[in-house]
Amino acid sequence: MPLFKRLLPYYRYLKPVWFKFLLGILFGVLFSLSSGLGLPLMAETVFPILFGNASEAPEWLRLFVERWFGDNVENGFLILCCLALPGVMFLRMVGSVGNGYYMTYSGISVVQAIQIDMFKKVHALPLAFFQKYKTGELNAGVMGYPNQIKAVIVDTSNDLVKQPLTLLSAVGFLVYKSFTSHSFFVAVIGVISVPFVVLLIRRVGKYLAKRSQQLVKLGESMGSWVIECFQSPVEIRAYNLQERQVNRFVEQLRAIFHLSMKSTRSSLLVSPSIEVVAGAGLALALFLGVKNGMNQGEFLALGVALYMAYSPVKRIGAIHNKLKMLEAPLDRLEAILHAEESVASPENPKPMPQPLCGEIIFEGVDFDYEPGKPVLSGIDVRIEAGQSVGLVGQSGAGKSTFVNLILRLYDPVQGRILLDGVDLRELNLNEVRQQMAYVPQMPLLFNASVADNIRIGQPDADMPAVIEAARQANALEFVESLPLGFETVLSERGNSLSGGQRQRIAIARAFLKDAPILILDEATSALDNQSDQLIQEALVRLAKDRTTLIIAHRMGTLKDVSRRLYFEKGFLMGDGDHSQLLGDSEGYRMLTNSDGEITD
């Protein structure tokens, strides 16, 4: 598909600011006309009278000067001309400033509208999408590439109006003079150099498009890698990787520098090359014009008009190169915007059962992340409302995938999952997740206050409720010891807290959300022995009368849980209490060692 057609859908982002955009275009027209027509006309018509060559000026102007100024043109008429020249430049300035302001206004609006759509889209996509793209690619797609789209949608649209109009104004003057003056016509023949300019621009554009694709890949890869470094300070220092990481960073920067300079060199060649061609054309025009009797005023007008004509040619050449360099970022942008939202709410969702009891049924559920590589196969199980169930099995057995399907982070490839008798896919996605509280093994805290981090599941919760949730999660004491208590702002990812403290904040979230379904991914794994005991007791209270699923990495976690589901290589191989599974399943017996840990 031609690049311009691919850009057409993005013009919808101009709709909310169409009036400002139109004003910018109109100011651009004013700039174009005052540049392309005003200055050449003054050079061709007024200057001959001022410099004593009145016979070369248009007849209507000579009659005007004779009637109002007589033979003395050095006073009144000179003053008028001296005022007219800055007047033309003033109009040119007004057009330039107005054009620049309103185009910038429109441009920022377009960038932010695209960024909002990109951000919404990223948050609507399934987890499988995030496994396909690196963090740096997504960050560039949201924060970087919309600016490049804006550069084409707004800036290029502006230039596509302003520059061709300036060019047509100047060329129109050249054509007019060519019909009225034989010597001028002969001179214009000498400046027919546009085909050479076009060929040059096309050749450079292809080269820049290739370099742009390489720069996009390098930039995204480096962005992801830098984010990874900043998120892994402990590992880098523990393994003495600082020097290696710095060396790699320098190598990648040099590669980007090398490609950037190649692109810059090619891009910079366009403008001076056009000027060289223009200079050659002007020299030929001078030779032919003088040979055919062109006067000084006509040549001055020709020079100004050519200057006004070649400047837009250079700008149009820059537009062509911008379009070529946009291909790679546009590919990435469209990969995100057009990504399939495979997990979404139905158009007409069924109402959520009220009150929700929390019964969960898997009927013939199969799931795979990649075709032909099943992660769960033939899962048939019924979890009664209010029941606590432990999920056990070696790493990769399918435990996390099982609860991810309940959270509807993915949808089954075959079969269905029922919540109180209704297929999850028939319910509103947000309402489904509102009925569930999830505590991961490695919780993520946001760069916000402790209170706001606890409120994530219930944004409108009052302070007493937040404090009570922290107390139940055994987090109240350490939170109150922080500099500002519950108003203390945590560092990025909650790194200012210990692992156990982060875990207790996450558990407090679940207490506050008070959802009928609770999912715990070894929620006490990061706690010390004393806190572990206190939290185990709190979790027993929290799980009361709730449907609770506990992914276990230690058998001690399940001491208060009677029912256990044993997974092995994606199959549900056991369902019962601890003693039943020990007697019925050899795999379950092998899974537990003398310390009660689950072996991988």
Coordinates of N, CA and C in Angstrom, one line a residue, residues 132-275:
K132 N 5.4 -10.9 23.0 CA 5.9 -10.8 21.6 C 6.8 -9.5 21.4
Y133 N 6.5 -8.5 22.2 CA 7.2 -7.2 22.0 C 8.0 -6.8 23.2
K134 N 9.1 -6.2 23.0 CA 10.0 -5.8 24.1 C 9.4 -4.5 24.7
T135 N 9.8 -4.2 26.0 CA 9.4 -2.9 26.6 C 9.8 -1.7 25.8
G136 N 11.0 -1.7 25.3 CA 11.5 -0.5 24.5 C 10.7 -0.3 23.3
E137 N 10.2 -1.4 22.6 CA 9.4 -1.2 21.4 C 8.0 -0.6 21.8
L138 N 7.4 -1.0 22.9 CA 6.2 -0.5 23.3 C 6.3 1.0 23.7
N139 N 7.4 1.3 24.5 CA 7.6 2.7 24.9 C 7.8 3.6 23.7
A140 N 8.6 3.1 22.7 CA 8.8 3.9 21.5 C 7.5 4.1 20.8
G141 N 6.7 3.1 20.7 CA 5.4 3.2 20.0 C 4.5 4.2 20.7
V142 N 4.5 4.3 22.0 CA 3.6 5.2 22.7 C 4.2 6.6 22.8
M143 N 5.5 6.8 23.1 CA 6.1 8.1 23.4 C 6.9 8.7 22.2
G144 N 7.4 7.8 21.3 CA 8.3 8.4 20.3 C 7.6 8.5 18.9
Y145 N 7.1 7.4 18.4 CA 6.6 7.4 17.0 C 5.4 8.3 16.7
P146 N 4.5 8.6 17.7 CA 3.4 9.6 17.4 C 4.0 10.9 17.0
N147 N 5.1 11.3 17.6 CA 5.7 12.6 17.2 C 6.2 12.5 15.7
Q148 N 6.6 11.4 15.2 CA 7.0 11.3 13.8 C 5.8 11.3 12.9
I149 N 4.7 10.7 13.4 CA 3.4 10.7 12.6 C 2.9 12.2 12.5
K150 N 3.0 12.9 13.7 CA 2.6 14.3 13.7 C 3.4 15.1 12.7
A151 N 4.7 14.8 12.6 CA 5.6 15.5 11.7 C 5.1 15.4 10.2
V152 N 4.4 14.3 9.9 CA 3.9 14.2 8.6 C 2.5 14.7 8.5
I153 N 1.6 14.3 9.4 CA 0.2 14.7 9.4 C 0.1 16.2 9.4
V154 N 0.8 16.9 10.3 CA 0.6 18.3 10.5 C 1.7 19.1 9.7
D155 N 2.9 18.9 10.0 CA 4.0 19.7 9.4 C 4.0 19.5 7.9
T156 N 3.9 18.2 7.4 CA 4.0 17.9 6.0 C 2.7 18.5 5.3
S157 N 1.6 18.3 5.9 CA 0.3 18.8 5.3 C 0.4 20.3 5.2
N158 N 1.0 21.0 6.2 CA 1.3 22.4 6.1 C 2.2 22.8 4.9
D159 N 3.3 22.1 4.8 CA 4.2 22.3 3.7 C 3.6 22.0 2.4
L160 N 2.8 21.0 2.3 CA 2.2 20.6 1.1 C 1.2 21.6 0.6
V161 N 0.7 22.5 1.4 CA -0.1 23.6 1.0 C 0.8 24.9 0.8
K162 N 1.6 25.2 1.8 CA 2.4 26.4 1.7 C 3.5 26.4 0.6
Q163 N 4.3 25.3 0.6 CA 5.4 25.3 -0.3 C 5.0 25.2 -1.8
P164 N 4.1 24.3 -2.2 CA 3.6 24.3 -3.6 C 3.0 25.6 -4.0
L165 N 2.3 26.3 -3.0 CA 1.7 27.6 -3.4 C 2.7 28.6 -3.6
T166 N 3.8 28.6 -2.7 CA 4.9 29.5 -2.9 C 5.5 29.2 -4.3
L167 N 5.7 28.0 -4.6 CA 6.4 27.6 -5.8 C 5.5 28.0 -7.0
L168 N 4.2 27.8 -6.9 CA 3.3 28.1 -8.0 C 3.3 29.6 -8.2
S169 N 3.3 30.4 -7.1 CA 3.3 31.8 -7.2 C 4.5 32.3 -8.0
A170 N 5.7 31.8 -7.6 CA 6.9 32.2 -8.2 C 7.0 31.7 -9.7
V171 N 6.5 30.5 -9.9 CA 6.5 30.0 -11.3 C 5.5 30.7 -12.1
G172 N 4.3 31.0 -11.5 CA 3.3 31.8 -12.2 C 3.9 33.1 -12.7
F173 N 4.7 33.8 -11.9 CA 5.3 35.0 -12.3 C 6.3 34.8 -13.4
L174 N 7.1 33.7 -13.4 CA 8.0 33.4 -14.4 C 7.3 33.1 -15.7
V175 N 6.2 32.4 -15.7 CA 5.4 32.1 -16.9 C 4.8 33.4 -17.5
Y176 N 4.3 34.2 -16.6 CA 3.7 35.5 -17.1 C 4.8 36.3 -17.8
K177 N 5.9 36.5 -17.2 CA 7.0 37.3 -17.8 C 7.5 36.6 -19.1
S178 N 7.5 35.3 -19.1 CA 7.9 34.6 -20.3 C 7.1 35.0 -21.5
F179 N 5.8 35.2 -21.3 CA 4.9 35.5 -22.4 C 5.0 37.0 -22.8
T180 N 5.4 37.8 -21.9 CA 5.5 39.2 -22.2 C 6.9 39.7 -22.6
S181 N 7.9 38.8 -22.4 CA 9.3 39.2 -22.7 C 10.0 38.1 -23.4
H182 N 10.5 38.3 -24.6 CA 11.2 37.2 -25.3 C 12.5 36.9 -24.6
S183 N 13.2 37.9 -24.2 CA 14.5 37.7 -23.5 C 14.3 36.9 -22.2
F184 N 13.2 37.2 -21.5 CA 12.9 36.6 -20.2 C 12.6 35.1 -20.5
F185 N 11.8 34.8 -21.6 CA 11.5 33.5 -21.9 C 12.7 32.6 -22.2
V186 N 13.6 33.2 -22.9 CA 14.9 32.5 -23.3 C 15.7 32.2 -22.0
A187 N 15.6 33.2 -21.0 CA 16.4 33.0 -19.8 C 15.7 31.8 -19.0
V188 N 14.4 31.8 -18.9 CA 13.7 30.7 -18.2 C 14.1 29.4 -18.7
I189 N 14.3 29.2 -20.0 CA 14.7 27.9 -20.6 C 16.0 27.4 -19.9
G190 N 16.8 28.4 -19.4 CA 18.0 28.0 -18.8 C 17.9 27.4 -17.4
V191 N 16.7 27.5 -16.8 CA 16.5 27.1 -15.4 C 15.7 25.8 -15.3
I192 N 15.5 25.2 -16.4 CA 14.7 23.9 -16.4 C 15.6 22.8 -15.9
S193 N 15.7 22.8 -14.5 CA 16.6 21.8 -13.9 C 15.8 21.0 -12.9
V194 N 14.5 21.1 -12.8 CA 13.7 20.4 -11.9 C 13.9 18.9 -12.0
P195 N 13.9 18.3 -13.2 CA 14.0 16.8 -13.3 C 15.2 16.3 -12.6
F196 N 16.3 17.0 -12.7 CA 17.6 16.6 -12.0 C 17.4 16.6 -10.5
V197 N 16.7 17.6 -10.0 CA 16.4 17.7 -8.6 C 15.5 16.6 -8.1
V198 N 14.5 16.3 -8.9 CA 13.6 15.2 -8.5 C 14.3 13.8 -8.4
L199 N 15.2 13.6 -9.4 CA 15.9 12.3 -9.4 C 16.8 12.3 -8.2
L200 N 17.4 13.4 -7.8 CA 18.3 13.4 -6.7 C 17.5 13.1 -5.4
I201 N 16.4 13.7 -5.2 CA 15.5 13.6 -4.1 C 15.1 12.1 -3.9
R202 N 14.6 11.5 -5.0 CA 14.2 10.1 -5.0 C 15.3 9.2 -4.5
R203 N 16.5 9.4 -5.1 CA 17.6 8.5 -4.8 C 18.0 8.6 -3.3
V204 N 18.0 9.8 -2.8 CA 18.3 10.0 -1.3 C 17.2 9.4 -0.5
G205 N 16.0 9.6 -0.9 CA 14.8 9.1 -0.1 C 14.9 7.6 0.1
K206 N 15.2 6.8 -0.9 CA 15.3 5.4 -0.8 C 16.4 5.0 0.2
Y207 N 17.5 5.7 0.1 CA 18.6 5.4 1.0 C 18.2 5.7 2.5
L208 N 17.5 6.8 2.7 CA 17.1 7.2 4.1 C 16.1 6.2 4.6
A209 N 15.2 5.7 3.8 CA 14.2 4.7 4.3 C 14.9 3.5 4.8
K210 N 15.9 3.0 4.1 CA 16.7 1.8 4.5 C 17.4 2.1 5.9
R211 N 18.0 3.2 6.0 CA 18.7 3.6 7.2 C 17.7 3.8 8.4
S212 N 16.6 4.3 8.1 CA 15.5 4.5 9.1 C 15.1 3.2 9.7
Q213 N 14.9 2.2 8.9 CA 14.5 0.9 9.4 C 15.6 0.3 10.4
Q214 N 16.9 0.5 10.0 CA 17.9 0.0 10.8 C 18.0 0.8 12.1
L215 N 17.8 2.1 12.1 CA 17.8 2.9 13.3 C 16.6 2.5 14.2
V216 N 15.5 2.3 13.7 CA 14.3 1.9 14.5 C 14.6 0.6 15.3
K217 N 15.1 -0.4 14.6 CA 15.4 -1.7 15.2 C 16.5 -1.5 16.3
L218 N 17.5 -0.8 16.0 CA 18.6 -0.5 17.0 C 18.1 0.3 18.2
G219 N 17.3 1.3 17.9 CA 16.8 2.1 19.0 C 15.9 1.4 19.9
E220 N 15.0 0.6 19.4 CA 14.0 -0.2 20.2 C 14.8 -1.2 21.0
S221 N 15.7 -1.9 20.4 CA 16.5 -2.9 21.1 C 17.3 -2.3 22.3
M222 N 17.9 -1.2 22.0 CA 18.7 -0.5 23.0 C 17.8 0.0 24.1
G223 N 16.6 0.5 23.8 CA 15.7 1.0 24.8 C 15.2 -0.1 25.7
S224 N 14.9 -1.3 25.2 CA 14.5 -2.4 26.0 C 15.6 -2.8 26.9
W225 N 16.8 -2.9 26.4 CA 18.0 -3.3 27.2 C 18.3 -2.3 28.3
V226 N 18.2 -1.0 28.0 CA 18.5 0.0 29.1 C 17.5 -0.2 30.2
I227 N 16.2 -0.3 29.9 CA 15.2 -0.5 30.9 C 15.5 -1.7 31.7
E228 N 15.9 -2.8 31.1 CA 16.2 -4.1 31.8 C 17.4 -3.8 32.7
C229 N 18.4 -3.0 32.3 CA 19.5 -2.7 33.2 C 19.1 -2.0 34.4
F230 N 18.2 -1.0 34.2 CA 17.8 -0.1 35.3 C 16.9 -0.9 36.3
Q231 N 16.3 -2.0 35.8 CA 15.4 -2.8 36.7 C 16.2 -3.9 37.4
S232 N 17.5 -4.1 37.1 CA 18.2 -5.2 37.6 C 19.5 -4.8 38.3
P233 N 19.5 -3.8 39.2 CA 20.7 -3.3 39.8 C 21.4 -4.3 40.7
V234 N 20.6 -5.1 41.4 CA 21.2 -6.1 42.3 C 22.0 -7.2 41.5
E235 N 21.3 -7.7 40.5 CA 22.0 -8.8 39.7 C 23.2 -8.3 39.0
I236 N 23.2 -7.1 38.5 CA 24.4 -6.5 37.8 C 25.5 -6.4 38.7
R237 N 25.3 -5.9 39.9 CA 26.4 -5.7 40.9 C 26.8 -7.0 41.5
A238 N 25.9 -7.9 41.7 CA 26.2 -9.2 42.3 C 27.2 -10.0 41.4
Y239 N 27.0 -9.9 40.1 CA 27.8 -10.6 39.2 C 28.9 -9.8 38.5
N240 N 29.1 -8.6 39.1 CA 30.1 -7.7 38.6 C 30.0 -7.4 37.1
L241 N 28.8 -7.1 36.7 CA 28.5 -6.9 35.2 C 28.6 -5.4 34.8
Q242 N 29.0 -4.6 35.7 CA 28.9 -3.1 35.4 C 29.8 -2.8 34.2
E243 N 31.0 -3.3 34.1 CA 31.9 -2.9 33.0 C 31.4 -3.5 31.7
R244 N 30.9 -4.7 31.8 CA 30.3 -5.3 30.5 C 29.1 -4.6 30.0
Q245 N 28.2 -4.2 30.9 CA 27.0 -3.4 30.5 C 27.4 -2.1 30.0
V246 N 28.4 -1.4 30.6 CA 28.8 -0.1 30.0 C 29.4 -0.3 28.6
N247 N 30.2 -1.3 28.5 CA 30.8 -1.5 27.1 C 29.8 -1.8 26.1
R248 N 28.8 -2.6 26.5 CA 27.7 -2.9 25.5 C 26.9 -1.6 25.2
F249 N 26.7 -0.8 26.2 CA 26.0 0.4 26.0 C 26.7 1.3 25.0
V250 N 28.0 1.4 25.2 CA 28.9 2.3 24.3 C 28.9 1.7 22.9
E251 N 28.9 0.4 22.7 CA 28.9 -0.2 21.4 C 27.6 0.1 20.7
Q252 N 26.5 0.0 21.4 CA 25.2 0.2 20.8 C 25.1 1.7 20.4
L253 N 25.5 2.6 21.3 CA 25.5 4.0 20.9 C 26.3 4.3 19.7
R254 N 27.5 3.7 19.6 CA 28.3 3.9 18.4 C 27.7 3.5 17.2
A255 N 27.0 2.3 17.2 CA 26.3 1.8 16.1 C 25.2 2.8 15.6
I256 N 24.5 3.3 16.6 CA 23.4 4.3 16.3 C 24.0 5.5 15.7
F257 N 25.1 6.0 16.3 CA 25.8 7.2 15.9 C 26.3 7.0 14.4
H258 N 26.8 5.8 14.1 CA 27.3 5.6 12.7 C 26.2 5.7 11.7
L259 N 25.1 5.0 12.0 CA 23.9 5.0 11.1 C 23.3 6.4 11.0
S260 N 23.2 7.1 12.2 CA 22.6 8.5 12.2 C 23.5 9.4 11.3
M261 N 24.8 9.3 11.4 CA 25.6 10.2 10.6 C 25.5 9.9 9.1
K262 N 25.4 8.6 8.8 CA 25.2 8.3 7.4 C 23.9 8.9 6.9
S263 N 22.8 8.8 7.7 CA 21.5 9.4 7.3 C 21.6 10.9 7.2
T264 N 22.3 11.5 8.2 CA 22.5 13.0 8.2 C 23.2 13.5 7.0
R265 N 24.3 12.7 6.7 CA 25.1 13.1 5.5 C 24.3 13.2 4.2
S266 N 23.5 12.1 4.1 CA 22.7 12.0 2.8 C 21.6 13.1 2.8
S267 N 21.0 13.3 4.0 CA 19.9 14.3 4.1 C 20.5 15.7 3.9
L268 N 21.7 16.0 4.4 CA 22.2 17.3 4.2 C 22.7 17.6 2.8
L269 N 22.9 16.5 2.0 CA 23.4 16.7 0.7 C 22.2 17.3 -0.2
V270 N 21.0 17.0 0.2 CA 19.9 17.4 -0.7 C 19.8 18.9 -0.9
S271 N 19.8 19.7 0.2 CA 19.7 21.1 0.0 C 20.8 21.8 -0.8
P272 N 22.1 21.6 -0.4 CA 23.1 22.2 -1.2 C 23.2 21.7 -2.6
S273 N 22.8 20.4 -2.8 CA 22.8 19.9 -4.2 C 21.8 20.6 -5.1
I274 N 20.6 20.9 -4.5 CA 19.6 21.7 -5.2 C 20.1 23.1 -5.5
E275 N 20.9 23.7 -4.5 CA 21.4 25.0 -4.7 C 22.4 25.0 -5.8

